[in-house]
GROMACS .gro file of C-alpha atoms in nm:
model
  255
    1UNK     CA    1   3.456  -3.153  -0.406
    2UNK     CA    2   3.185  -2.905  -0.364
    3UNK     CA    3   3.405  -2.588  -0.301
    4UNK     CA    4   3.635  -2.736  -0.596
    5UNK     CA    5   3.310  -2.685  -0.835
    6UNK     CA    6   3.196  -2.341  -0.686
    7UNK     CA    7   3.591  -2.250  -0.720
    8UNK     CA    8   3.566  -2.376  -1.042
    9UNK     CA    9   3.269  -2.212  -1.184
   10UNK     CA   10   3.335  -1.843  -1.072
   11UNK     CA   11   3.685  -1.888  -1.241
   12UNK     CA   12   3.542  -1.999  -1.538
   13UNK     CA   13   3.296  -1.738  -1.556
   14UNK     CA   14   3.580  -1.471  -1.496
   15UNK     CA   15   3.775  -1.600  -1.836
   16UNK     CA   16   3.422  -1.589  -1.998
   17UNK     CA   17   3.391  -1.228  -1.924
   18UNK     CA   18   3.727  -1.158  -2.052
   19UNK     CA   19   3.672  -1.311  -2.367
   20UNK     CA   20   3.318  -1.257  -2.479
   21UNK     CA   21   3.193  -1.481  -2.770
   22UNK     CA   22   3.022  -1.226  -2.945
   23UNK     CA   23   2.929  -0.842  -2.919
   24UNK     CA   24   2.624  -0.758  -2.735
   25UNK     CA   25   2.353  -0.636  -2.974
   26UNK     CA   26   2.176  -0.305  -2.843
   27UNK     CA   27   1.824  -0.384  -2.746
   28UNK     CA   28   1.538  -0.156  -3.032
   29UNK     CA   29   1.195  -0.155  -2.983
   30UNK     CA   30   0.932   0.021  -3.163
   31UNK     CA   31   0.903   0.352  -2.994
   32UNK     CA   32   0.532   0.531  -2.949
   33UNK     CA   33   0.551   0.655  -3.296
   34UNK     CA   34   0.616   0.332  -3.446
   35UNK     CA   35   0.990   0.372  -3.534
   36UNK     CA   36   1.248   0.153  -3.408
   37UNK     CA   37   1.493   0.270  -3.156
   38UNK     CA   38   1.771   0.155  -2.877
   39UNK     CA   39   1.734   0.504  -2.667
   40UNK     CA   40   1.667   0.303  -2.355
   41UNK     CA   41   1.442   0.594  -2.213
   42UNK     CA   42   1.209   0.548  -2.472
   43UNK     CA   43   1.252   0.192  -2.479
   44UNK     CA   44   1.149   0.203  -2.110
   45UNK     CA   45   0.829   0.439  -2.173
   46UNK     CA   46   0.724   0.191  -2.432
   47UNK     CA   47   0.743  -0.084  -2.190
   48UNK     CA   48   0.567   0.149  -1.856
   49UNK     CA   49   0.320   0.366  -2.052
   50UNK     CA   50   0.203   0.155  -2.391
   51UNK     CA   51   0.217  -0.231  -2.227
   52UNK     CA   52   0.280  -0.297  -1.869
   53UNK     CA   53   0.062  -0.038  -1.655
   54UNK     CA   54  -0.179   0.076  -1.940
   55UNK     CA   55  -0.300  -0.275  -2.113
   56UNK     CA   56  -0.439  -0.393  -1.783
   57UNK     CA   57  -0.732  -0.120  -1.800
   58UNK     CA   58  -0.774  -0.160  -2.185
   59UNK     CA   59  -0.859  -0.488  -2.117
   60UNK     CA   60  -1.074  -0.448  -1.792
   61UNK     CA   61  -1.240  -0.168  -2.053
   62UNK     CA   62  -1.280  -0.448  -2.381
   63UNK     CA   63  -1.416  -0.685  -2.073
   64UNK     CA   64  -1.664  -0.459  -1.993
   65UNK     CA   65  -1.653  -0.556  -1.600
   66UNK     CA   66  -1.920  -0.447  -1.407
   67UNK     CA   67  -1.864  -0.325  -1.025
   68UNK     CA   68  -2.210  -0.387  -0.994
   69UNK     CA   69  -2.170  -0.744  -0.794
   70UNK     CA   70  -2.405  -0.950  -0.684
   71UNK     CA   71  -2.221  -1.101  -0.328
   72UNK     CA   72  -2.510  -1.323  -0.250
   73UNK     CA   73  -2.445  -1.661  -0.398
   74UNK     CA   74  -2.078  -1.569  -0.236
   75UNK     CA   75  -2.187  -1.521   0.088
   76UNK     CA   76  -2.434  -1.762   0.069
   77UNK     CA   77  -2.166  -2.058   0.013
   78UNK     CA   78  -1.940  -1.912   0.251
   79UNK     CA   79  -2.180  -1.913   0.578
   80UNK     CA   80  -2.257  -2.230   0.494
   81UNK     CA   81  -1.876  -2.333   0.546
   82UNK     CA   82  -1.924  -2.181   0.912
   83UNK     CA   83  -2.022  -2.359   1.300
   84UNK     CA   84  -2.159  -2.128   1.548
   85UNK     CA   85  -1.859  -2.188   1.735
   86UNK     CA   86  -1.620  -2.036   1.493
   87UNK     CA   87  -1.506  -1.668   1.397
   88UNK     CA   88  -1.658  -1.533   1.100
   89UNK     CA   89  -1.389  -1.268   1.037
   90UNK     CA   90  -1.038  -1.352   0.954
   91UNK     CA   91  -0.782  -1.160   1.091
   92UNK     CA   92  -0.384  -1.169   1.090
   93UNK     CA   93  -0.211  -1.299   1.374
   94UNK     CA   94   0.065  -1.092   1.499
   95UNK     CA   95   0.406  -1.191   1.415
   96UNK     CA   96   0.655  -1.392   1.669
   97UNK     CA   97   0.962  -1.291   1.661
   98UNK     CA   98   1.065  -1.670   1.650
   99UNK     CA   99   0.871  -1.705   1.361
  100UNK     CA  100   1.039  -1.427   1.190
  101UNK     CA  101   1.388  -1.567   1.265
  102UNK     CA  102   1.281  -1.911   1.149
  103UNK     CA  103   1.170  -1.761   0.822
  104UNK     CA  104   1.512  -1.489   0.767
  105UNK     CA  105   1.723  -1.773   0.802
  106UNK     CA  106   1.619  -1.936   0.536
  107UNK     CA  107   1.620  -1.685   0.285
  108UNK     CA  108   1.780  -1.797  -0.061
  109UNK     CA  109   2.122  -1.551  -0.071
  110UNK     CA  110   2.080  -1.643  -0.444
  111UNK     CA  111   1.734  -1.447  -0.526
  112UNK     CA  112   1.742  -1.147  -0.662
  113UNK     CA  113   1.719  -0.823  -0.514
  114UNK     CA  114   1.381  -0.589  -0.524
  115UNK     CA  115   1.416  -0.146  -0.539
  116UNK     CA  116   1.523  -0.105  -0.219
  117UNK     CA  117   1.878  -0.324  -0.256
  118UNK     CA  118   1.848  -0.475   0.028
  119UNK     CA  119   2.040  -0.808  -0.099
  120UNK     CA  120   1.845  -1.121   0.097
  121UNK     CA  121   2.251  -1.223   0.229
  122UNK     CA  122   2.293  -0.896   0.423
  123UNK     CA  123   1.951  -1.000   0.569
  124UNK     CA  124   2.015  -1.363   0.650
  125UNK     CA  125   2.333  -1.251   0.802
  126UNK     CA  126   2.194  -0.965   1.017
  127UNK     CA  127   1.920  -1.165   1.181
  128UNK     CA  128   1.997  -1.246   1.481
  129UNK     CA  129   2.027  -0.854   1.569
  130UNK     CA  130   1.723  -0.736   1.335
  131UNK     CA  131   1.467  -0.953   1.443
  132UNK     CA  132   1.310  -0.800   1.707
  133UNK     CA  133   1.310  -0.455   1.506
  134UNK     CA  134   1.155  -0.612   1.251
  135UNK     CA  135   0.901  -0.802   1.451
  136UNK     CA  136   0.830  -0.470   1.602
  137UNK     CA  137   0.756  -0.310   1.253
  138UNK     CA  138   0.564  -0.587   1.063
  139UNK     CA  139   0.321  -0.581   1.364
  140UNK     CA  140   0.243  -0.180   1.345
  141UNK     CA  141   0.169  -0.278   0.952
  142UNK     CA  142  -0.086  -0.517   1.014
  143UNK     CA  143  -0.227  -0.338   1.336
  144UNK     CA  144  -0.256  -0.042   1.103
  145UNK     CA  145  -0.290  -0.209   0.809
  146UNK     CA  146  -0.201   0.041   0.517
  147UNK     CA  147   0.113  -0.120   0.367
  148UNK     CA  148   0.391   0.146   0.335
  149UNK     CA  149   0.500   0.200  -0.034
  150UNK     CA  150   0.808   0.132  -0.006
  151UNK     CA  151   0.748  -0.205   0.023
  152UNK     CA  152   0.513  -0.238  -0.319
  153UNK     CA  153   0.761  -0.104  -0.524
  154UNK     CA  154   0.880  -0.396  -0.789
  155UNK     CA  155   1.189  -0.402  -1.007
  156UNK     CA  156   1.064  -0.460  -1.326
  157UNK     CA  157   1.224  -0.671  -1.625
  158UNK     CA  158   1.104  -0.759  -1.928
  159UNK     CA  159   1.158  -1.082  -2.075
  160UNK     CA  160   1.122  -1.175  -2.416
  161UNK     CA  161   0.865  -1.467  -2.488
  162UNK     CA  162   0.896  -1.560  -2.850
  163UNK     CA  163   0.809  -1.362  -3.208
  164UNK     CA  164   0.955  -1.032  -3.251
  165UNK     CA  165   1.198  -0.884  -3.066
  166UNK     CA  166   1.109  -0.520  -3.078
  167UNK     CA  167   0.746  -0.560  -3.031
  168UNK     CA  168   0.654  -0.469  -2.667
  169UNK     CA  169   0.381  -0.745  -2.669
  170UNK     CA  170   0.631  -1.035  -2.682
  171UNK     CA  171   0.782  -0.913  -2.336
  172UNK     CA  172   0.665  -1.036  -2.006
  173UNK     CA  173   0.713  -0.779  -1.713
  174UNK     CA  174   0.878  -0.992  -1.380
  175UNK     CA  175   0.838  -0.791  -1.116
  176UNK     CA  176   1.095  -0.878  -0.810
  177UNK     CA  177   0.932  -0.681  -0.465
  178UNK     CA  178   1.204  -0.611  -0.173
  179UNK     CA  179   1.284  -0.933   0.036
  180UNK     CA  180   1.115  -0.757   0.350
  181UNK     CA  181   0.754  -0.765   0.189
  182UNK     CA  182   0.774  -1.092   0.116
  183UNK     CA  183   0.869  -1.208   0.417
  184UNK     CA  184   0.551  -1.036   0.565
  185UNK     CA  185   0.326  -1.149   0.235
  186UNK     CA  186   0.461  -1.506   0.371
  187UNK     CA  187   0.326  -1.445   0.685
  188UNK     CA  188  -0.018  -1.318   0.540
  189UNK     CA  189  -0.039  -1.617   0.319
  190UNK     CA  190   0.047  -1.879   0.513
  191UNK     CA  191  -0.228  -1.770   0.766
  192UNK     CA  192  -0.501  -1.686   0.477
  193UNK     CA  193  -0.421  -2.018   0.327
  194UNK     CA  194  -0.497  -2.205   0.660
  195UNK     CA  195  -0.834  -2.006   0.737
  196UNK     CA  196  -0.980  -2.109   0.428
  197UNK     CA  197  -0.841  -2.484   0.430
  198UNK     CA  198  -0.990  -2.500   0.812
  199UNK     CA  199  -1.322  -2.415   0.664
  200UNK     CA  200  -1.295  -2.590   0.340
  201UNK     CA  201  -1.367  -2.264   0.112
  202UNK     CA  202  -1.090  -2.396  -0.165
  203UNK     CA  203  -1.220  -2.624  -0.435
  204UNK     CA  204  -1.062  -2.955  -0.441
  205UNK     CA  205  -0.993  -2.937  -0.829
  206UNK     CA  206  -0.801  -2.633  -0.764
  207UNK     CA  207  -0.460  -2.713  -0.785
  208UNK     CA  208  -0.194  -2.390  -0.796
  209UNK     CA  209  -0.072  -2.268  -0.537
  210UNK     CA  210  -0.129  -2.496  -0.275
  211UNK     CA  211   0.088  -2.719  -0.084
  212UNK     CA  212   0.140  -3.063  -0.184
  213UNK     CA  213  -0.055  -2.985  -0.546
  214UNK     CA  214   0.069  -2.837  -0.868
  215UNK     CA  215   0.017  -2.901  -1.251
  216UNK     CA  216   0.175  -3.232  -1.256
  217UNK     CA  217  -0.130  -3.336  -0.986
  218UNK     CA  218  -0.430  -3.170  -1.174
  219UNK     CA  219  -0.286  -3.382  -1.470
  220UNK     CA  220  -0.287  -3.693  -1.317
  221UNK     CA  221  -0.640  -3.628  -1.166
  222UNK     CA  222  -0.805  -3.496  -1.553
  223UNK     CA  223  -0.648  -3.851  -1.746
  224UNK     CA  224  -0.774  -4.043  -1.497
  225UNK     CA  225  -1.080  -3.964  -1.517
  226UNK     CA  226  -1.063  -3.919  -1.886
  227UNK     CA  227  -0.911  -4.262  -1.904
  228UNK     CA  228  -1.222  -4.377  -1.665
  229UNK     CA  229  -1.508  -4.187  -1.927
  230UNK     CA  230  -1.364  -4.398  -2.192
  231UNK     CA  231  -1.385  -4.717  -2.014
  232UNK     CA  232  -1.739  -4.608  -1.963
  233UNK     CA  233  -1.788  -4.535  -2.289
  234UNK     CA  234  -1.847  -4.197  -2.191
  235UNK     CA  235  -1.781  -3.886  -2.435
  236UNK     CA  236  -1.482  -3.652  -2.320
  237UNK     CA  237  -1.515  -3.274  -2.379
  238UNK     CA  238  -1.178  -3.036  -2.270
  239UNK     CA  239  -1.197  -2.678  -2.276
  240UNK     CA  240  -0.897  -2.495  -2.236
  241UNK     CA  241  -0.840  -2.147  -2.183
  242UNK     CA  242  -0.569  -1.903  -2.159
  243UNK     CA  243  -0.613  -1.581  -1.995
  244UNK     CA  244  -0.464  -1.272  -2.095
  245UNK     CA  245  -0.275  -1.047  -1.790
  246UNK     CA  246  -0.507  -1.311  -1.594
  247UNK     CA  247  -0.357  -1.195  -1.237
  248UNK     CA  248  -0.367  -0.804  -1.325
  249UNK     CA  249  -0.726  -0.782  -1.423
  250UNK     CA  250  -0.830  -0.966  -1.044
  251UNK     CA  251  -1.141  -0.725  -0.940
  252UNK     CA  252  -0.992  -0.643  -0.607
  253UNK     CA  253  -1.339  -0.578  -0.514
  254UNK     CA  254  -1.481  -0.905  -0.529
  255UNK     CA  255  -1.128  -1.051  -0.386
   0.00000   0.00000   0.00000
């Protein structure tokens, strides 16, 4: 029944192609003088020059952020987080090369594929003799530690949010990295992650991007005790806010 709908799908998607509903509309988009246009160079300057890369530092500029930072309060909360006994510094583990295979056969064949076209199925399916190659290199990177370029480089695609469609500003850039730097940034993470749940560094309201928490948990947790304020007869004040480009304007220093 399975390979009957799979079968079933891709031939339905082949008679789809052949007879298209309607013609595709060329993409415009105000160019830098203000003019529409659907020369996809320009369209793609617009997107790289006036929105993407430039509108994080106009907005670190309206923010006004200061480098001068004051770690002490930081480092004051950390060390207290610390025993004698334990390691101050975090540092990355090397990577097994069981590990590694655990984590390339896994990989989704489905997800897309970053700049260097490396398609995650020619990975899965060349594991068992890349492995140890790839052990081999993701170890040099981390002994070394600069990150080779190659492996920051992000496809980029904009997709539209809502309001006008050739306004740059409704657009939201997802950026898909090669499947070989996230395999690493796995690695990373999953080590990071358990550092600073061993010395209990995370808040316990904070509930993205952590295991076994997500949005549907921080609800639960902010109507109960909403629910137990009012049985209290206690006033309820919510403030919600909405950061702009809140992940590209991280201070790397203070991270």
């Amino acid at each position: 029944m399975v390979k009957y709908s799979k079968a079933f799908k891709k031939f339905s998607k082949c008679i789809h192609s052949l007879n298209p509903s309607q013609q595709v509309k060329p993409y415009e988009l105000l160019n830098e003088d203000g003019v529409k246009t659907n020369n996809v160079s320009d369209i793609c300057n617009v997107f790289n020059n006036k929105f993407f890369t430039s509108c994080v530092e106009n907005l670190r500029t309206d923010r006004c952020m200061s480098k001068n930072h004051d770690y002490a309060k930081l480092t004051q909360f950390v060390q207290k987080k610390f025993t004698k006994s334990e390691q101050v510094k975090f540092s990355i583990p090397p990577v097994t090369i069981n590990g590694l295979f655990y984590e390339m056969v896994k990989l989704d064949i489905n997800k897309s594929t970053g700049s260097d076209n490396i398609k995650p199925k020619i990975l899965k399916l060349s594991t068992p003799f890349i492995t140890s190659s790839l052990t081999y290199i993701f170890n040099r990177i981390i002994d070394k530690s600069p990150l080779p370029s190659v492996l920051k480089n992000a496809r980029v695609t904009p997709v539209f949010k809502g309001g006008e469609k050739f306004m740059a500003t409704n657009y939201r850039p997802i950026s898909v990295l090669p499947v070989l730097s996230k395999l690493l940034e796995k690695h990373v993470s999953k080590h990071l992650y358990d550092y600073l749940k061993r010395l209990d560094l995370l808040h316990p309201a904070q509930s993205g991007f952590r295991q076994e928490l997500s949005c549907q948990t921080a609800l639960i947790n902010i109507i109960d005790k909403w629910i137990q304020d009012m049985s209290d007869d206690d006033i309820n004040l919510a403030v919600l806010l909405d950061f702009k480009k809140a992940f590209d304007v991280v201070d790397h220093d203070i991270l």
